[in-house]
XYZ file of N, CA, C and O in Angstrom:
376
model
N 270.794 27.054 324.953
C 270.734 27.636 326.274
C 270.314 26.589 327.308
O 270.860 26.556 328.399
N 269.353 25.745 326.947
C 268.887 24.721 327.881
C 269.979 23.674 328.136
O 270.117 23.199 329.269
N 270.740 23.348 327.107
C 271.840 22.392 327.272
C 272.875 22.958 328.233
O 273.404 22.232 329.082
N 273.133 24.231 328.124
C 274.098 24.885 328.999
C 273.645 24.822 330.459
O 274.427 24.480 331.351
N 272.374 25.105 330.713
C 271.857 25.073 332.083
C 271.827 23.655 332.651
O 272.217 23.425 333.797
N 271.372 22.699 331.854
C 271.320 21.314 332.328
C 272.712 20.736 332.556
O 272.936 19.998 333.522
N 273.634 21.074 331.685
C 275.005 20.602 331.866
C 275.645 21.214 333.098
O 276.357 20.532 333.840
N 275.385 22.481 333.340
C 275.911 23.137 334.541
C 275.313 22.530 335.799
O 276.015 22.279 336.784
N 274.026 22.269 335.774
C 273.363 21.644 336.920
C 273.893 20.233 337.161
O 274.150 19.840 338.299
N 274.074 19.469 336.097
C 274.617 18.124 336.233
C 276.031 18.122 336.782
O 276.385 17.293 337.625
N 276.832 19.078 336.347
C 278.200 19.184 336.859
C 278.192 19.529 338.343
O 278.922 18.929 339.136
N 277.354 20.474 338.732
C 277.282 20.865 340.147
C 276.741 19.727 341.011
O 277.244 19.478 342.113
N 275.729 19.015 340.527
C 275.198 17.872 341.290
C 276.220 16.745 341.389
O 276.306 16.065 342.417
N 276.975 16.532 340.328
C 278.035 15.530 340.369
C 279.101 15.873 341.395
O 279.565 15.009 342.140
N 279.467 17.147 341.460
C 280.447 17.578 342.462
C 279.890 17.398 343.872
O 280.611 16.999 344.791
N 278.597 17.666 344.047
C 277.961 17.458 345.341
C 277.969 15.979 345.729
O 278.239 15.632 346.880
N 277.700 15.103 344.778
C 277.713 13.660 345.056
C 279.099 13.177 345.455
O 279.247 12.382 346.391
N 280.119 13.644 344.747
C 281.489 13.238 345.087
C 281.875 13.780 346.456
O 282.498 13.080 347.256
N 281.476 14.996 346.767
C 281.756 15.558 348.086
C 281.033 14.764 349.171
O 281.603 14.479 350.229
N 279.795 14.400 348.917
C 279.006 13.639 349.905
C 279.596 12.260 350.153
O 279.489 11.712 351.242
N 280.270 11.689 349.165
C 280.870 10.364 349.316
C 282.199 10.401 350.059
O 282.727 9.352 350.412
N 282.730 11.585 350.312
C 284.006 11.702 351.027
C 283.817 11.284 352.480
O 282.771 11.531 353.079
N 284.828 10.650 353.080
C 284.650 10.131 354.446
C 284.557 11.209 355.524
O 283.943 10.990 356.556
N 285.131 12.377 355.333
C 285.145 13.393 356.394
C 284.240 14.579 356.113
O 284.415 15.649 356.702
N 283.256 14.431 355.264
C 282.321 15.520 355.004
C 281.312 15.619 356.143
O 281.155 14.691 356.911
N 280.633 16.751 356.242
C 279.709 16.982 357.358
C 278.274 17.202 356.894
O 277.495 17.823 357.592
N 277.924 16.685 355.735
C 276.551 16.844 355.252
C 275.595 15.845 355.881
O 274.401 16.054 355.893
N 276.085 14.762 356.361
C 275.255 13.740 356.979
C 276.143 12.670 357.569
O 277.365 12.789 357.577
N 275.537 11.633 358.033
C 276.292 10.539 358.603
C 277.098 9.805 357.548
O 276.938 10.007 356.350
N 277.991 8.940 358.006
C 278.793 8.183 357.044
C 277.916 7.233 356.222
O 276.931 6.690 356.717
N 278.274 7.062 354.981
C 277.529 6.179 354.086
C 278.029 4.750 354.234
O 279.213 4.520 354.489
N 277.139 3.807 354.050
C 277.549 2.412 354.128
C 278.384 2.017 352.927
O 279.379 1.319 353.052
N 277.960 2.452 351.742
C 278.700 2.142 350.518
C 278.796 3.413 349.665
O 277.956 3.662 348.807
N 279.826 4.229 349.906
C 279.910 5.502 349.175
C 280.389 5.352 347.732
O 280.356 6.314 346.985
N 280.824 4.164 347.338
C 281.383 4.001 345.991
C 280.338 4.269 344.911
O 280.657 4.853 343.872
N 279.095 3.870 345.140
C 278.067 4.116 344.110
C 277.780 5.603 343.971
O 277.535 6.093 342.868
N 277.810 6.345 345.080
C 277.578 7.785 345.008
C 278.748 8.494 344.330
O 278.560 9.415 343.541
N 279.966 8.032 344.616
C 281.137 8.597 343.964
C 281.106 8.315 342.467
O 281.421 9.179 341.649
N 280.708 7.109 342.090
C 280.595 6.766 340.672
C 279.522 7.569 339.967
O 279.716 8.036 338.842
N 278.373 7.733 340.627
C 277.300 8.541 340.038
C 277.732 9.996 339.904
O 277.421 10.653 338.899
N 278.467 10.502 340.882
C 278.957 11.873 340.809
C 279.943 12.068 339.672
O 279.889 13.070 338.948
N 280.833 11.108 339.502
C 281.789 11.198 338.390
C 281.067 11.121 337.048
O 281.419 11.846 336.110
N 280.063 10.265 336.952
C 279.301 10.160 335.701
C 278.550 11.457 335.411
O 278.510 11.919 334.260
N 277.950 12.059 336.443
C 277.263 13.335 336.257
C 278.230 14.442 335.840
O 277.920 15.257 334.967
N 279.409 14.452 336.455
C 280.386 15.475 336.080
C 280.870 15.280 334.647
O 281.016 16.254 333.900
N 281.106 14.034 334.241
C 281.537 13.782 332.860
C 280.448 14.150 331.858
O 280.740 14.719 330.797
N 279.203 13.844 332.203
C 278.102 14.233 331.312
C 277.982 15.754 331.240
O 277.717 16.315 330.166
N 278.189 16.419 332.363
C 278.160 17.877 332.367
C 279.283 18.477 331.545
O 279.084 19.449 330.805
N 280.471 17.890 331.645
C 281.604 18.373 330.839
C 281.303 18.187 329.356
O 281.547 19.082 328.544
N 280.766 17.037 329.009
C 280.444 16.783 327.602
C 279.391 17.771 327.089
O 279.512 18.299 325.980
N 278.376 18.024 327.901
C 277.343 18.982 327.500
C 277.867 20.404 327.383
O 277.524 21.135 326.450
N 278.718 20.793 328.315
C 279.292 22.132 328.249
C 280.245 22.274 327.071
O 280.317 23.333 326.449
N 280.963 21.212 326.752
C 281.855 21.257 325.583
C 281.061 21.359 324.289
O 281.521 21.946 323.318
N 279.863 20.772 324.266
C 279.013 20.898 323.073
C 278.367 22.275 322.987
O 278.203 22.829 321.909
N 277.972 22.822 324.134
C 277.289 24.116 324.140
C 278.262 25.273 323.907
O 277.903 26.268 323.296
N 279.460 25.133 324.433
C 280.491 26.167 324.290
C 281.617 25.589 323.437
O 281.542 24.457 322.974
N 282.637 26.338 323.254
C 283.850 25.805 322.624
C 284.411 24.733 323.558
O 284.279 24.849 324.781
N 285.026 23.648 323.036
C 285.491 22.577 323.924
C 286.386 23.039 325.073
O 286.213 22.600 326.209
N 287.322 23.925 324.806
C 288.194 24.393 325.883
C 287.404 25.226 326.896
O 287.568 25.072 328.113
N 286.527 26.086 326.406
C 285.724 26.910 327.308
C 284.773 26.047 328.136
O 284.571 26.297 329.327
N 284.179 25.021 327.518
C 283.295 24.127 328.252
C 284.022 23.350 329.331
O 283.519 23.186 330.448
N 285.217 22.873 329.019
C 286.005 22.113 329.988
C 286.370 22.982 331.187
O 286.197 22.580 332.340
N 286.859 24.185 330.918
C 287.267 25.050 332.027
C 286.073 25.625 332.784
O 286.169 25.902 333.979
N 284.941 25.772 332.130
C 283.722 26.172 332.836
C 283.299 25.074 333.808
O 282.915 25.350 334.953
N 283.370 23.827 333.371
C 283.031 22.706 334.249
C 283.993 22.624 335.432
O 283.570 22.400 336.577
N 285.278 22.819 335.172
C 286.246 22.801 336.272
C 285.970 23.930 337.268
O 286.085 23.727 338.483
N 285.590 25.082 336.772
C 285.274 26.202 337.649
C 284.044 25.906 338.506
O 284.027 26.213 339.708
N 283.035 25.297 337.909
C 281.841 24.925 338.679
C 282.179 23.920 339.778
O 281.718 24.046 340.919
N 282.969 22.909 339.438
C 283.352 21.896 340.435
C 284.150 22.543 341.562
O 283.896 22.276 342.747
N 285.096 23.411 341.217
C 285.883 24.086 342.255
C 285.009 24.960 343.136
O 285.188 24.992 344.359
N 284.057 25.665 342.550
C 283.162 26.518 343.347
C 282.322 25.701 344.320
O 282.153 26.085 345.479
N 281.811 24.562 343.859
C 281.021 23.700 344.750
C 281.893 23.151 345.860
O 281.518 23.169 347.034
N 283.085 22.669 345.512
C 283.955 22.069 346.523
C 284.546 23.100 347.474
O 284.969 22.762 348.574
N 284.589 24.363 347.080
C 285.041 25.410 347.991
C 283.888 25.869 348.878
O 284.070 26.120 350.072
N 282.681 25.971 348.335
C 281.537 26.495 349.096
C 281.005 25.494 350.118
O 280.588 25.896 351.209
N 280.992 24.215 349.806
C 280.377 23.241 350.710
C 281.037 23.158 352.084
O 280.319 23.096 353.089
N 282.354 23.165 352.215
C 282.911 23.151 353.577
C 282.520 24.376 354.398
O 282.315 24.272 355.599
N 282.402 25.538 353.751
C 281.977 26.731 354.480
C 280.512 26.641 354.889
O 280.124 27.104 355.957
N 279.688 26.054 354.040
C 278.269 25.913 354.364
C 278.027 24.915 355.488
O 277.042 25.017 356.210
N 278.906 23.943 355.633
C 278.723 22.912 356.654
C 279.673 23.099 357.833
O 279.798 22.202 358.665
N 280.336 24.242 357.949
C 281.342 24.442 358.996
C 280.744 24.404 360.397
O 281.391 23.968 361.336
N 279.529 24.829 360.567
C 278.923 24.862 361.889
C 278.406 23.525 362.381
O 278.108 23.368 363.553
N 278.303 22.571 361.490
C 277.785 21.257 361.890
C 278.880 20.432 362.553
O 280.022 20.458 362.134
N 278.517 19.676 363.581
C 279.523 18.777 364.171
C 279.788 17.598 363.247
O 278.921 17.193 362.480
N 280.993 17.107 363.297
C 281.338 15.920 362.519
C 280.535 14.742 363.052
O 280.188 14.694 364.238
N 280.202 13.755 362.221
C 279.411 12.618 362.690
C 280.060 11.840 363.834
O 279.380 11.228 364.625
N 281.390 11.902 363.954
C 282.056 11.134 365.001
C 282.312 11.970 366.251
O 282.932 11.503 367.189
N 281.875 13.244 366.289
C 282.090 14.098 367.453
C 280.870 14.083 368.354
O 279.749 13.958 367.912
N 281.108 14.266 369.667
C 279.982 14.390 370.581
C 279.652 15.875 370.739
O 280.141 16.730 370.010
N 278.863 16.227 371.730
C 278.387 17.594 371.902
C 279.548 18.547 372.205
O 279.566 19.689 371.755
N 280.543 18.101 372.948
C 281.670 18.955 373.328
C 282.735 19.049 372.233
O 283.692 19.780 372.377
N 282.595 18.316 371.164
C 283.568 18.350 370.084
C 284.649 17.307 370.208
O 285.548 17.247 369.386
N 284.600 16.492 371.262
C 285.606 15.443 371.414
C 285.261 14.243 370.558
O 284.091 13.925 370.360
N 286.295 13.615 370.071
C 286.050 12.426 369.225
C 286.213 11.157 369.995
O 286.867 11.014 370.926
């Protein structure tokens, strides 16, 4: 049970890291070197997939991880929709 929770958390955090490394995300300002965050996110997602495949049947673990990543990547744009983009001013002009 603990492996399942930690693997799910690692997968979700990995998806968050990859989203944060994207150039047009609205979670914060642009990163100077997003490659390390993207790499860490991919490593976290792979570790989460491996853990979920061990905790569940391999196919079920893989598709559970994909579902978690999709849920994070679908929810984050809605959660940050009200924030202005880092390159926009107060009126929304770029």
